[in-house]
Each structure stands twice: as C-alpha cells, then as structure tokens.
PDB file of C-alpha atoms and ligand atoms in Angstrom:
ATOM      1  CA  MET A   1      95.342  81.467  87.809  1.00 87.00           C
ATOM      2  CA  ILE A   2      96.641  78.085  88.910  1.00 93.00           C
ATOM      3  CA  GLU A   3      99.066  77.850  85.990  1.00 95.00           C
ATOM      4  CA  THR A   4     100.538  81.242  86.961  1.00 96.00           C
ATOM      5  CA  ILE A   5     100.962  80.081  90.577  1.00 97.00           C
ATOM      6  CA  ARG A   6     102.663  76.856  89.442  1.00 98.00           C
ATOM      7  CA  ASN A   7     104.948  78.705  87.003  1.00 97.00           C
ATOM      8  CA  LYS A   8     105.989  81.280  89.608  1.00 97.00           C
ATOM      9  CA  ALA A   9     106.623  78.538  92.173  1.00 98.00           C
ATOM     10  CA  LYS A  10     108.679  76.533  89.666  1.00 97.00           C
ATOM     11  CA  GLU A  11     110.762  79.568  88.609  1.00 97.00           C
ATOM     12  CA  TRP A  12     111.439  80.414  92.244  1.00 98.00           C
ATOM     13  CA  LEU A  13     112.438  76.849  93.211  1.00 98.00           C
ATOM     14  CA  GLU A  14     114.798  76.634  90.218  1.00 97.00           C
ATOM     15  CA  LYS A  15     116.591  79.735  91.497  1.00 96.00           C
ATOM     16  CA  ASN A  16     116.466  78.848  95.209  1.00 96.00           C
ATOM     17  CA  ASP A  17     117.947  75.422  95.793  1.00 92.00           C
ATOM     18  CA  GLY A  18     116.822  74.051  99.186  1.00 91.00           C
ATOM     19  CA  GLY A  19     113.865  76.424  99.307  1.00 97.00           C
ATOM     20  CA  CYS A  20     110.286  75.428 100.043  1.00 98.00           C
ATOM     21  CA  VAL A  21     107.004  76.597  98.516  1.00 98.00           C
ATOM     22  CA  ILE A  22     104.071  76.534 100.926  1.00 98.00           C
ATOM     23  CA  GLY A  23     100.769  76.358  99.092  1.00 98.00           C
ATOM     24  CA  TYR A  24      97.622  74.280  98.681  1.00 98.00           C
ATOM     25  CA  GLU A  25      96.980  70.874  97.146  1.00 98.00           C
ATOM     26  CA  ARG A  26      93.853  68.759  96.763  1.00 95.00           C
ATOM     27  CA  ALA A  27      93.059  66.818  99.933  1.00 93.00           C
ATOM     28  CA  SER A  28      92.440  63.068  99.947  1.00 92.00           C
ATOM     29  CA  ASP A  29      88.651  63.607  99.836  1.00 90.00           C
ATOM     30  CA  GLY A  30      89.107  64.916  96.264  1.00 91.00           C
ATOM     31  CA  MET A  31      87.148  68.087  97.046  1.00 92.00           C
ATOM     32  CA  THR A  32      88.756  70.257  99.729  1.00 93.00           C
ATOM     33  CA  ALA A  33      92.245  71.762  99.879  1.00 95.00           C
ATOM     34  CA  ARG A  34      95.055  71.105 102.327  1.00 96.00           C
ATOM     35  CA  PRO A  35      98.453  72.745 102.875  1.00 97.00           C
ATOM     36  CA  VAL A  36     101.390  71.366 100.899  1.00 98.00           C
ATOM     37  CA  PHE A  37     105.159  71.888 101.188  1.00 98.00           C
ATOM     38  CA  ILE A  38     106.988  71.669  97.859  1.00 98.00           C
ATOM     39  CA  TYR A  39     110.768  71.376  97.646  1.00 97.00           C
ATOM     40  CA  LYS A  40     111.399  70.368  94.035  1.00 96.00           C
ATOM     41  CA  PRO A  41     110.388  72.162  90.816  1.00 96.00           C
ATOM     42  CA  TYR A  42     108.880  68.984  89.325  1.00 96.00           C
ATOM     43  CA  MET A  43     106.372  68.814  92.217  1.00 96.00           C
ATOM     44  CA  VAL A  44     104.606  72.121  91.482  1.00 97.00           C
ATOM     45  CA  GLY A  45     101.894  70.360  89.465  1.00 97.00           C
ATOM     46  CA  SER A  46     100.117  69.455  92.697  1.00 97.00           C
ATOM     47  CA  LEU A  47      99.533  73.134  93.599  1.00 98.00           C
ATOM     48  CA  ILE A  48      95.919  74.274  93.385  1.00 97.00           C
ATOM     49  CA  PHE A  49      93.987  77.428  94.171  1.00 96.00           C
ATOM     50  CA  ASP A  50      90.222  77.561  94.432  1.00 94.00           C
ATOM     51  CA  GLU A  51      87.370  78.484  96.775  1.00 94.00           C
ATOM     52  CA  THR A  52      88.312  75.687  99.200  1.00 95.00           C
ATOM     53  CA  CYS A  53      91.781  77.100 100.017  1.00 96.00           C
ATOM     54  CA  VAL A  54      90.589  78.405 103.376  1.00 95.00           C
ATOM     55  CA  HIS A  55      93.735  77.920 105.469  1.00 96.00           C
ATOM     56  CA  ASN A  56      95.942  80.811 106.486  1.00 97.00           C
ATOM     57  CA  LEU A  57      99.396  79.424 105.667  1.00 97.00           C
ATOM     58  CA  SER A  58     101.370  82.346 107.113  1.00 97.00           C
ATOM     59  CA  LYS A  59     101.796  80.632 110.486  1.00 96.00           C
ATOM     60  CA  TYR A  60     103.948  77.937 108.845  1.00 97.00           C
ATOM     61  CA  LEU A  61     106.566  80.607 108.116  1.00 97.00           C
ATOM     62  CA  LEU A  62     107.458  80.564 111.819  1.00 96.00           C
ATOM     63  CA  ASN A  63     108.785  77.011 111.337  1.00 95.00           C
ATOM     64  CA  ARG A  64     111.074  78.239 108.561  1.00 95.00           C
ATOM     65  CA  ARG A  65     112.577  81.329 110.143  1.00 93.00           C
ATOM     66  CA  GLY A  66     115.642  82.413 108.157  1.00 90.00           C
ATOM     67  CA  LEU A  67     115.116  79.679 105.525  1.00 95.00           C
ATOM     68  CA  LYS A  68     114.234  80.539 101.946  1.00 96.00           C
ATOM     69  CA  THR A  69     110.488  80.091 101.608  1.00 98.00           C
ATOM     70  CA  ALA A  70     107.857  81.008  99.043  1.00 98.00           C
ATOM     71  CA  ILE A  71     104.241  81.153 100.149  1.00 98.00           C
ATOM     72  CA  VAL A  72     100.859  81.408  98.445  1.00 98.00           C
ATOM     73  CA  VAL A  73      98.665  83.907 100.286  1.00 97.00           C
ATOM     74  CA  LYS A  74      95.200  85.370 100.064  1.00 97.00           C
ATOM     75  CA  PRO A  75      94.764  89.037 101.118  1.00 97.00           C
ATOM     76  CA  CYS A  76      93.707  88.219 104.702  1.00 96.00           C
ATOM     77  CA  ASP A  77      96.599  85.782 105.130  1.00 96.00           C
ATOM     78  CA  SER A  78      99.092  88.265 103.692  1.00 97.00           C
ATOM     79  CA  ARG A  79      98.386  90.544 106.658  1.00 97.00           C
ATOM     80  CA  GLY A  80      99.723  87.772 108.898  1.00 97.00           C
ATOM     81  CA  ILE A  81     103.101  88.111 107.156  1.00 97.00           C
ATOM     82  CA  ASN A  82     103.163  91.866 107.810  1.00 97.00           C
ATOM     83  CA  LEU A  83     102.161  91.298 111.418  1.00 96.00           C
ATOM     84  CA  LEU A  84     104.975  88.783 111.963  1.00 96.00           C
ATOM     85  CA  ILE A  85     107.566  90.993 110.252  1.00 96.00           C
ATOM     86  CA  ASN A  86     106.441  93.973 112.301  1.00 95.00           C
ATOM     87  CA  GLU A  87     106.757  91.942 115.489  1.00 94.00           C
ATOM     88  CA  HIS A  88     110.298  90.827 114.528  1.00 94.00           C
ATOM     89  CA  GLN A  89     109.332  87.191 114.038  1.00 95.00           C
ATOM     90  CA  LEU A  90     110.154  86.988 110.334  1.00 95.00           C
ATOM     91  CA  ASP A  91     112.758  88.334 108.014  1.00 94.00           C
ATOM     92  CA  ARG A  92     111.197  89.747 104.812  1.00 95.00           C
ATOM     93  CA  GLU A  93     114.274  88.977 102.676  1.00 94.00           C
ATOM     94  CA  SER A  94     113.922  85.211 103.082  1.00 94.00           C
ATOM     95  CA  ILE A  95     110.260  85.128 102.008  1.00 97.00           C
ATOM     96  CA  TYR A  96     108.898  85.195  98.462  1.00 98.00           C
ATOM     97  CA  VAL A  97     105.214  86.050  98.546  1.00 98.00           C
ATOM     98  CA  ILE A  98     102.921  84.775  95.792  1.00 98.00           C
ATOM     99  CA  GLY A  99      99.858  86.941  96.481  1.00 97.00           C
ATOM    100  CA  VAL A 100      96.546  85.879  94.996  1.00 97.00           C
ATOM    101  CA  VAL A 101      93.614  88.199  94.360  1.00 96.00           C
ATOM    102  CA  CYS A 102      90.867  86.508  96.301  1.00 94.00           C
ATOM    103  CA  PRO A 103      87.442  85.581  94.948  1.00 87.00           C
ATOM    104  CA  GLY A 104      86.248  84.579  98.453  1.00 93.00           C
ATOM    105  CA  MET A 105      86.285  81.184 100.099  1.00 95.00           C
ATOM    106  CA  LYS A 106      83.500  78.715 100.819  1.00 94.00           C
ATOM    107  CA  ASP A 107      82.918  76.185 103.542  1.00 88.00           C
ATOM    108  CA  ALA A 108      83.359  72.627 102.365  1.00 83.00           C
ATOM    109  CA  HIS A 109      82.517  69.613 104.457  1.00 78.00           C
ATOM    110  CA  PHE A 110      80.638  66.309 104.441  1.00 77.00           C
ATOM    111  CA  GLY A 111      81.165  65.937 100.714  1.00 80.00           C
ATOM    112  CA  ARG A 112      79.752  69.258  99.570  1.00 87.00           C
ATOM    113  CA  ILE A 113      80.755  72.884  99.078  1.00 88.00           C
ATOM    114  CA  GLU A 114      78.371  75.483 100.490  1.00 87.00           C
ATOM    115  CA  ASP A 115      76.911  78.013  98.052  1.00 86.00           C
ATOM    116  CA  ARG A 116      77.489  80.990 100.337  1.00 87.00           C
ATOM    117  CA  PRO A 117      80.930  82.531 100.915  1.00 90.00           C
ATOM    118  CA  LEU A 118      82.410  82.157 104.403  1.00 92.00           C
ATOM    119  CA  SER A 119      81.121  84.765 106.849  1.00 90.00           C
ATOM    120  CA  LYS A 120      84.551  86.473 106.983  1.00 92.00           C
ATOM    121  CA  CYS A 121      84.485  86.781 103.183  1.00 93.00           C
ATOM    122  CA  ARG A 122      81.047  88.413 103.221  1.00 90.00           C
ATOM    123  CA  VAL A 123      82.487  91.331 105.218  1.00 90.00           C
ATOM    124  CA  CYS A 124      85.972  91.326 103.666  1.00 91.00           C
ATOM    125  CA  LEU A 125      87.364  94.748 102.763  1.00 90.00           C
ATOM    126  CA  HIS A 126      90.640  93.898 101.042  1.00 92.00           C
ATOM    127  CA  HIS A 127      90.637  91.748  97.928  1.00 92.00           C
ATOM    128  CA  THR A 128      94.271  92.349  96.945  1.00 95.00           C
ATOM    129  CA  PRO A 129      97.085  91.097  99.227  1.00 96.00           C
ATOM    130  CA  ALA A 130      98.727  93.707 101.455  1.00 96.00           C
ATOM    131  CA  VAL A 131     102.168  92.324 100.613  1.00 96.00           C
ATOM    132  CA  TYR A 132     103.407  90.341  97.609  1.00 97.00           C
ATOM    133  CA  ASP A 133     106.402  89.847  95.339  1.00 97.00           C
ATOM    134  CA  VAL A 134     104.249  88.607  92.509  1.00 97.00           C
ATOM    135  CA  LEU A 135     100.524  89.193  92.182  1.00 97.00           C
ATOM    136  CA  VAL A 136      98.287  86.578  90.608  1.00 96.00           C
ATOM    137  CA  GLY A 137      95.085  88.162  89.279  1.00 94.00           C
ATOM    138  CA  GLU A 138      94.104  91.754  88.616  1.00 92.00           C
ATOM    139  CA  PRO A 139      94.256  94.147  91.607  1.00 87.00           C
ATOM    140  CA  GLN A 140      90.775  94.767  92.985  1.00 86.00           C
ATOM    141  CA  PRO A 141      89.463  97.900  94.721  1.00 83.00           C
ATOM    142  CA  GLU A 142      88.729  97.706  98.421  1.00 84.00           C
ATOM    143  CA  THR A 143      85.153  97.373  99.618  1.00 81.00           C
ATOM    144  CA  ALA A 144      84.259 100.929 100.581  1.00 72.00           C
ATOM    145  CA  SER A 145      81.949 100.412 103.524  1.00 82.00           C
ATOM    146  CA  ARG A 146      82.595  98.386 106.632  1.00 85.00           C
ATOM    147  CA  ASP A 147      79.848  96.005 107.713  1.00 89.00           C
ATOM    148  CA  TYR A 148      79.791  95.497 111.464  1.00 91.00           C
ATOM    149  CA  SER A 149      76.119  94.518 111.672  1.00 92.00           C
ATOM    150  CA  ASP A 150      77.109  91.321 113.525  1.00 93.00           C
ATOM    151  CA  VAL A 151      78.903  93.376 116.169  1.00 94.00           C
ATOM    152  CA  ALA A 152      76.035  95.884 116.311  1.00 94.00           C
ATOM    153  CA  ARG A 153      73.606  93.084 117.160  1.00 94.00           C
ATOM    154  CA  ILE A 154      75.559  92.075 120.250  1.00 92.00           C
ATOM    155  CA  GLU A 155      76.221  95.704 121.178  1.00 92.00           C
ATOM    156  CA  GLY A 156      72.467  96.207 121.045  1.00 94.00           C
ATOM    157  CA  ILE A 157      71.669  93.863 123.931  1.00 94.00           C
ATOM    158  CA  SER A 158      72.141  94.681 127.607  1.00 94.00           C
ATOM    159  CA  ILE A 159      75.443  94.071 129.351  1.00 94.00           C
ATOM    160  CA  HIS A 160      73.817  91.298 131.420  1.00 95.00           C
ATOM    161  CA  GLU A 161      72.550  89.559 128.293  1.00 95.00           C
ATOM    162  CA  ARG A 162      75.974  89.914 126.696  1.00 94.00           C
ATOM    163  CA  ASN A 163      77.576  88.418 129.779  1.00 94.00           C
ATOM    164  CA  ALA A 164      75.139  85.484 129.690  1.00 95.00           C
ATOM    165  CA  PHE A 165      75.737  84.984 125.956  1.00 96.00           C
ATOM    166  CA  TRP A 166      79.511  84.764 126.266  1.00 96.00           C
ATOM    167  CA  LYS A 167      79.301  82.705 129.462  1.00 95.00           C
ATOM    168  CA  GLU A 168      77.232  80.114 127.637  1.00 96.00           C
ATOM    169  CA  GLN A 169      79.615  80.134 124.664  1.00 96.00           C
ATOM    170  CA  PHE A 170      82.803  79.822 126.690  1.00 96.00           C
ATOM    171  CA  GLU A 171      81.371  77.082 128.925  1.00 95.00           C
ATOM    172  CA  ARG A 172      81.408  74.860 125.837  1.00 96.00           C
ATOM    173  CA  CYS A 173      85.144  75.393 125.264  1.00 96.00           C
ATOM    174  CA  ILE A 174      87.061  72.114 125.660  1.00 95.00           C
ATOM    175  CA  ARG A 175      90.410  73.932 125.852  1.00 95.00           C
ATOM    176  CA  CYS A 176      91.854  72.095 122.876  1.00 95.00           C
ATOM    177  CA  TYR A 177      93.825  75.267 122.014  1.00 96.00           C
ATOM    178  CA  GLY A 178      93.216  74.731 118.307  1.00 97.00           C
ATOM    179  CA  CYS A 179      92.356  78.433 118.031  1.00 97.00           C
ATOM    180  CA  ARG A 180      95.782  79.320 119.404  1.00 97.00           C
ATOM    181  CA  GLN A 181      97.716  76.791 117.337  1.00 97.00           C
ATOM    182  CA  VAL A 182      96.259  77.996 114.050  1.00 97.00           C
ATOM    183  CA  CYS A 183      96.602  81.727 114.783  1.00 97.00           C
ATOM    184  CA  ALA A 184      99.423  83.696 113.156  1.00 96.00           C
ATOM    185  CA  GLY A 185      99.365  86.121 116.082  1.00 95.00           C
ATOM    186  CA  CYS A 186      99.834  83.391 118.727  1.00 96.00           C
ATOM    187  CA  TYR A 187     103.505  82.478 118.738  1.00 96.00           C
ATOM    188  CA  CYS A 188     104.697  82.905 122.341  1.00 94.00           C
ATOM    189  CA  GLN A 189     107.118  80.139 123.296  1.00 91.00           C
ATOM    190  CA  GLU A 190     105.108  79.678 126.459  1.00 92.00           C
ATOM    191  CA  CYS A 191     101.468  80.752 126.306  1.00 91.00           C
ATOM    192  CA  PHE A 192     100.081  82.309 129.495  1.00 91.00           C
ATOM    193  CA  VAL A 193      97.624  79.422 129.679  1.00 91.00           C
ATOM    194  CA  ASP A 194     100.469  76.891 129.940  1.00 89.00           C
ATOM    195  CA  GLU A 195     102.405  78.714 132.662  1.00 87.00           C
ATOM    196  CA  LEU A 196     102.408  77.009 136.044  1.00 87.00           C
ATOM    197  CA  ASP A 197     104.197  79.687 138.061  1.00 86.00           C
ATOM    198  CA  PRO A 198     102.309  81.916 138.209  1.00 86.00           C
ATOM    199  CA  LEU A 199      99.247  79.863 137.358  1.00 87.00           C
ATOM    200  CA  TRP A 200      97.114  82.338 135.393  1.00 88.00           C
ATOM    201  CA  VAL A 201      94.522  79.786 134.325  1.00 88.00           C
ATOM    202  CA  GLY A 202      93.600  76.468 135.957  1.00 86.00           C
ATOM    203  CA  ILE A 203      94.403  73.389 133.904  1.00 82.00           C
ATOM    204  CA  ARG A 204      90.932  71.891 134.034  1.00 82.00           C
ATOM    205  CA  SER A 205      88.217  73.051 131.688  1.00 84.00           C
ATOM    206  CA  GLY A 206      85.616  74.909 133.743  1.00 85.00           C
ATOM    207  CA  PRO A 207      83.504  78.063 133.457  1.00 88.00           C
ATOM    208  CA  GLU A 208      85.818  80.541 135.231  1.00 90.00           C
ATOM    209  CA  ASP A 209      89.063  79.254 133.739  1.00 92.00           C
ATOM    210  CA  ASN A 210      87.525  79.035 130.268  1.00 95.00           C
ATOM    211  CA  TRP A 211      86.386  82.631 130.624  1.00 94.00           C
ATOM    212  CA  ILE A 212      89.901  83.826 131.476  1.00 94.00           C
ATOM    213  CA  TRP A 213      91.383  81.783 128.637  1.00 95.00           C
ATOM    214  CA  ASN A 214      89.009  83.026 125.945  1.00 96.00           C
ATOM    215  CA  ILE A 215      88.873  86.645 127.059  1.00 94.00           C
ATOM    216  CA  GLY A 216      92.637  86.660 127.684  1.00 94.00           C
ATOM    217  CA  ARG A 217      93.382  85.360 124.200  1.00 95.00           C
ATOM    218  CA  ALA A 218      90.967  87.801 122.550  1.00 94.00           C
ATOM    219  CA  PHE A 219      92.664  90.729 124.305  1.00 93.00           C
ATOM    220  CA  HIS A 220      96.140  89.468 123.416  1.00 94.00           C
ATOM    221  CA  LEU A 221      94.997  89.657 119.797  1.00 94.00           C
ATOM    222  CA  SER A 222      93.395  93.050 120.176  1.00 91.00           C
ATOM    223  CA  ALA A 223      94.624  95.460 117.462  1.00 91.00           C
ATOM    224  CA  ARG A 224      96.716  92.494 116.210  1.00 93.00           C
ATOM    225  CA  CYS A 225      94.086  90.101 114.845  1.00 96.00           C
ATOM    226  CA  ILE A 226      94.232  90.158 111.051  1.00 95.00           C
ATOM    227  CA  GLY A 227      90.734  88.709 110.646  1.00 94.00           C
ATOM    228  CA  CYS A 228      91.697  85.481 108.895  1.00 95.00           C
ATOM    229  CA  GLY A 229      88.934  83.618 110.744  1.00 95.00           C
ATOM    230  CA  GLU A 230      91.046  80.519 111.294  1.00 96.00           C
ATOM    231  CA  CYS A 231      90.371  80.332 115.045  1.00 97.00           C
ATOM    232  CA  GLU A 232      86.632  80.135 114.505  1.00 96.00           C
ATOM    233  CA  ARG A 233      87.000  77.724 111.572  1.00 94.00           C
ATOM    234  CA  VAL A 234      88.923  75.168 113.611  1.00 95.00           C
ATOM    235  CA  CYS A 235      86.974  75.484 116.876  1.00 97.00           C
ATOM    236  CA  PRO A 236      85.461  72.008 117.310  1.00 96.00           C
ATOM    237  CA  VAL A 237      82.540  73.246 119.383  1.00 97.00           C
ATOM    238  CA  GLY A 238      81.566  76.178 117.175  1.00 95.00           C
ATOM    239  CA  ILE A 239      82.244  79.119 119.495  1.00 97.00           C
ATOM    240  CA  PRO A 240      81.728  82.370 117.517  1.00 97.00           C
ATOM    241  CA  LEU A 241      85.245  83.631 118.219  1.00 97.00           C
ATOM    242  CA  MET A 242      85.170  86.076 115.305  1.00 96.00           C
ATOM    243  CA  LEU A 243      82.404  88.015 116.982  1.00 96.00           C
ATOM    244  CA  ALA A 244      84.763  88.913 119.841  1.00 95.00           C
ATOM    245  CA  ASN A 245      87.660  89.498 117.434  1.00 95.00           C
ATOM    246  CA  ARG A 246      85.560  91.771 115.255  1.00 95.00           C
ATOM    247  CA  LYS A 247      84.325  93.801 118.205  1.00 95.00           C
ATOM    248  CA  LEU A 248      87.965  94.465 119.108  1.00 94.00           C
ATOM    249  CA  GLU A 249      88.804  95.125 115.448  1.00 92.00           C
ATOM    250  CA  LYS A 250      86.018  97.701 115.280  1.00 93.00           C
ATOM    251  CA  GLU A 251      87.262  99.382 118.457  1.00 92.00           C
ATOM    252  CA  SER A 252      90.827  99.625 117.178  1.00 90.00           C
ATOM    253  CA  ALA A 253      89.599 101.021 113.849  1.00 90.00           C
ATOM    254  CA  ASP A 254      87.376 103.608 115.601  1.00 90.00           C
ATOM    255  CA  LEU A 255      89.825 104.600 118.346  1.00 89.00           C
ATOM    256  CA  PHE A 256      93.141 104.403 116.538  1.00 89.00           C
ATOM    257  CA  ASP A 257      92.215 104.328 112.841  1.00 89.00           C
ATOM    258  CA  PHE A 258      94.329 101.184 112.714  1.00 91.00           C
ATOM    259  CA  GLU A 259      94.041  97.935 110.804  1.00 92.00           C
ATOM    260  CA  PRO A 260      96.578  95.270 111.773  1.00 93.00           C
ATOM    261  CA  GLY A 261      98.870  93.814 109.129  1.00 94.00           C
ATOM    262  CA  MET A 262      98.186  96.322 106.388  1.00 94.00           C
ATOM    263  CA  ASP A 263     101.887  97.157 106.306  1.00 93.00           C
ATOM    264  CA  ALA A 264     104.962  95.786 108.044  1.00 93.00           C
ATOM    265  CA  GLY A 265     106.225  99.141 109.289  1.00 91.00           C
ATOM    266  CA  THR A 266     103.409 100.380 111.530  1.00 88.00           C
ATOM    267  CA  ALA A 267     103.455  98.988 115.050  1.00 84.00           C
ATOM    268  CA  PRO A 268     100.109  98.166 116.701  1.00 83.00           C
ATOM    269  CA  PRO A 269      98.737 100.935 118.982  1.00 84.00           C
ATOM    270  CA  PHE A 270      99.397  98.969 122.164  1.00 82.00           C
ATOM    271  CA  ALA A 271     103.072  98.693 121.236  1.00 82.00           C
ATOM    272  CA  THR A 272     103.498 102.432 120.730  1.00 81.00           C
ATOM    273  CA  PHE A 273     102.218 104.124 123.891  1.00 76.00           C
ATOM    274  CA  LEU A 274     104.029 107.102 125.388  1.00 78.00           C
ATOM    275  CA  LYS A 275     104.685 107.468 129.103  1.00 78.00           C
ATOM    276  CA  GLU A 276     102.958 110.854 128.996  1.00 81.00           C
ATOM    277  CA  GLU A 277      99.734 109.431 127.577  1.00 76.00           C
ATOM    278  CA  THR A 278      96.699 109.248 129.830  1.00 74.00           C
ATOM    279  CA  LEU A 279      93.720 106.988 129.395  1.00 69.00           C
ATOM    280  CA  GLU A 280      90.257 108.405 129.179  1.00 69.00           C
ATOM    281  CA  LYS A 281      87.875 106.707 131.531  1.00 60.00           C
ATOM    282  CA  VAL A 282      85.066 105.061 129.586  1.00 56.00           C
ATOM    283  CA  GLU A 283      81.778 105.049 131.503  1.00 54.00           C
TER     284      GLU A 283
HETATM  285  S1  LIG B 301      88.438  87.255 104.073  1.00 80.31           S
HETATM  286 FE1  LIG B 301      88.755  88.261 102.083  1.00 80.31          FE
HETATM  287  S2  LIG B 301      90.845  87.759 101.512  1.00 80.31           S
HETATM  288 FE2  LIG B 301      90.273  86.343 103.160  1.00 80.31          FE
HETATM  289  S3  LIG B 301      89.520  84.525 102.116  1.00 80.31           S
HETATM  290 FE3  LIG B 301      87.734  85.832 102.467  1.00 80.31          FE
HETATM  291  S4  LIG B 301      87.509  87.131 100.626  1.00 80.31           S
HETATM  292 FE4  LIG B 301      89.548  86.178 100.601  1.00 80.31          FE
HETATM  293  S1  LIG B 302      92.529  85.595 116.320  1.00 80.31           S
HETATM  294 FE1  LIG B 302      91.577  84.264 114.774  1.00 80.31          FE
HETATM  295  S2  LIG B 302      91.046  85.666 113.106  1.00 80.31           S
HETATM  296 FE2  LIG B 302      92.509  86.734 114.400  1.00 80.31          FE
HETATM  297  S3  LIG B 302      94.512  86.331 113.468  1.00 80.31           S
HETATM  298 FE3  LIG B 302      94.175  84.749 115.049  1.00 80.31          FE
HETATM  299  S4  LIG B 302      93.243  83.020 113.941  1.00 80.31           S
HETATM  300 FE4  LIG B 302      93.073  84.831 112.600  1.00 80.31          FE
HETATM  301  S1  LIG B 303      89.341  76.058 119.539  1.00 80.31           S
HETATM  302 FE1  LIG B 303      87.361  76.366 120.598  1.00 80.31          FE
HETATM  303  S2  LIG B 303      87.239  74.669 122.060  1.00 80.31           S
HETATM  304 FE2  LIG B 303      89.379  74.795 121.411  1.00 80.31          FE
HETATM  305  S3  LIG B 303      90.353  76.134 122.964  1.00 80.31           S
HETATM  306 FE3  LIG B 303      89.726  77.444 121.267  1.00 80.31          FE
HETATM  307  S4  LIG B 303      87.696  78.216 121.852  1.00 80.31           S
HETATM  308 FE4  LIG B 303      88.122  76.412 123.143  1.00 80.31          FE
END
C-alpha cells in the first residue's frame, strides 16, 4: 500500500512542478504519524500509511486554495473535501486525491499503540473514500447497519440528567479552540466566538460562556460534520464532543436522509430551505 502511495505521489509531482503532496510521515517518536508536506519527487520516500495516521489532512487544503495539491485521505477525511467543495471553499480541479481504503485507526500515545480501533472507527460505515482520483486498496462494501448505541444511552436518560451531564463536561472546557482549529467544517474568517461586536460569547472561560461556545459550535456543524473525530481527539480535557456530533448526525440522517460530504454536489439541508417550508413543532 505504501509503495503505491509513494509511486502515485512521485508521478504526480513529476507532472506538477510547484505542487505539494500532503500526506503522513513517521513522527520523531518513531511510532506515531504526523502530517508532511512534500514538494519534490525525491522526498516521497518519507510518506507512510498505517494505523497511526489519525489526522484529517483535508483542512490543510484551505491553506492551498487554487494551488496544485495532492492529498492522501482516508474515507472519513475524504468527506471533508466534498464538504469544502460544496461550500465553495475549494476548487476540485486543483486537487489530486489519493484515496486510501481504510483498515481503521488506533490510538497511539505514551510509547504504545492501543489494541482497539478508535471509537469512530468502531462505528464507521464507509471504508472506501467518497472522492478520489486514484484509489489505493480494494474497494470495500459499506457497513450495513448504523450503530448509535452511544447516542441511545444518552437519549435514554432524563432531560435533567442530560443537562447535568453536558454542564459538567463543558465546565471543563479551557476554550483552547483546538476543536475548531482542527475541524474541516470550521473555516469562518472570524468565528462567532472571537467577535467583539456583538459579543456572542464572553472571553473568559466560565460555565455559561462555555455552554454557548460548545453548543453553538455543535449546531454550526449540524448536518455538516463529517465524523472525522478530530475535535474529540485533540481536546486536551477529554470532552466527549463526538457524542454531541453523533446525536446531530443521527438526527440529520433520520430527518433528512442526509450524510454530509458523501458527494460534492448535494448541499446540506440547512442550506436548501424554501421560504414556503414550515417547521413542525417538536414536543
Ligand atoms: S472512521 Fe472509518 S474511514 Fe475514518 S479512520 Fe476510522 S475506519 Fe478509517
Ligand atoms: S466537528 Fe469534529 S468530527 Fe465533525 S468534522 Fe469537525 S472535527 Fe470532524
Ligand atoms: S478542544 Fe476541548 S477544551 Fe479546547 S475549546 Fe474545544 S472543547 Fe474546549
């Protein structure tokens, strides 16, 4: 697999002078992966792909708008490319997508790789990228049944208990904004949390402001989150952000039969409303 990725990257760089390949290389700990930017064909030997390539690289494409760029993507990450094309942030013609059939990723830290796949990989539906110019690996069928048992558990407790659960989680937020910075769907030039006039969210980290920040961000990603899990991975205080994202994902699948990022041509439901539409009141 890795030789195919290196060969495709080399061929592309030889034909696209000044282009950049965004992929993974071995990190300095000798065990995990880190993003790498390759500009010359002779450098492709540092590319790797294994179960530690957890990062969603699609956000880096925003720094190379209009520039020739090749990118190595897993299926979940590939949906970020479709999302950004659909939202007019990227131009498909300038991107060469090296899609990799994904075996699932594992958590690696403190000098060891966990045996279990990441939680997002345990419920992953799509094992073949949604968009690619070249596919590395054999296309795999989708997982037939959706597993929302994590969401069902929180739906099963009372609204007061749910409120207390999320209050406790969000109180721990230090407002580092790592979740925003890593997210392919968060690209506003000025995030609502940074605006001073009007001041939507207070600058200090406190229970009420943290609540507005975390709930506000989750809703901004509603029917747009592509489930890459990066926000939760980078959160330094371990807030289970994917639980909120997956609840909203489940709602958009149930209500609109919609999965974000599966193609570049279908706009998210909240971008396609008609003036004549009325909302049903949910009790
Ligand atoms: S969520 Fe799916 S596509 Fe993404 S890393 Fe896990 S197994 Fe691969
Ligand atoms: S909200 Fe989290 S899981 Fe969803 S696209 Fe952004 S980083 Fe990925
Ligand atoms: S990454 Fe975690 S701590 Fe940082 S702003 Fe996001 S939720 Fe808060």
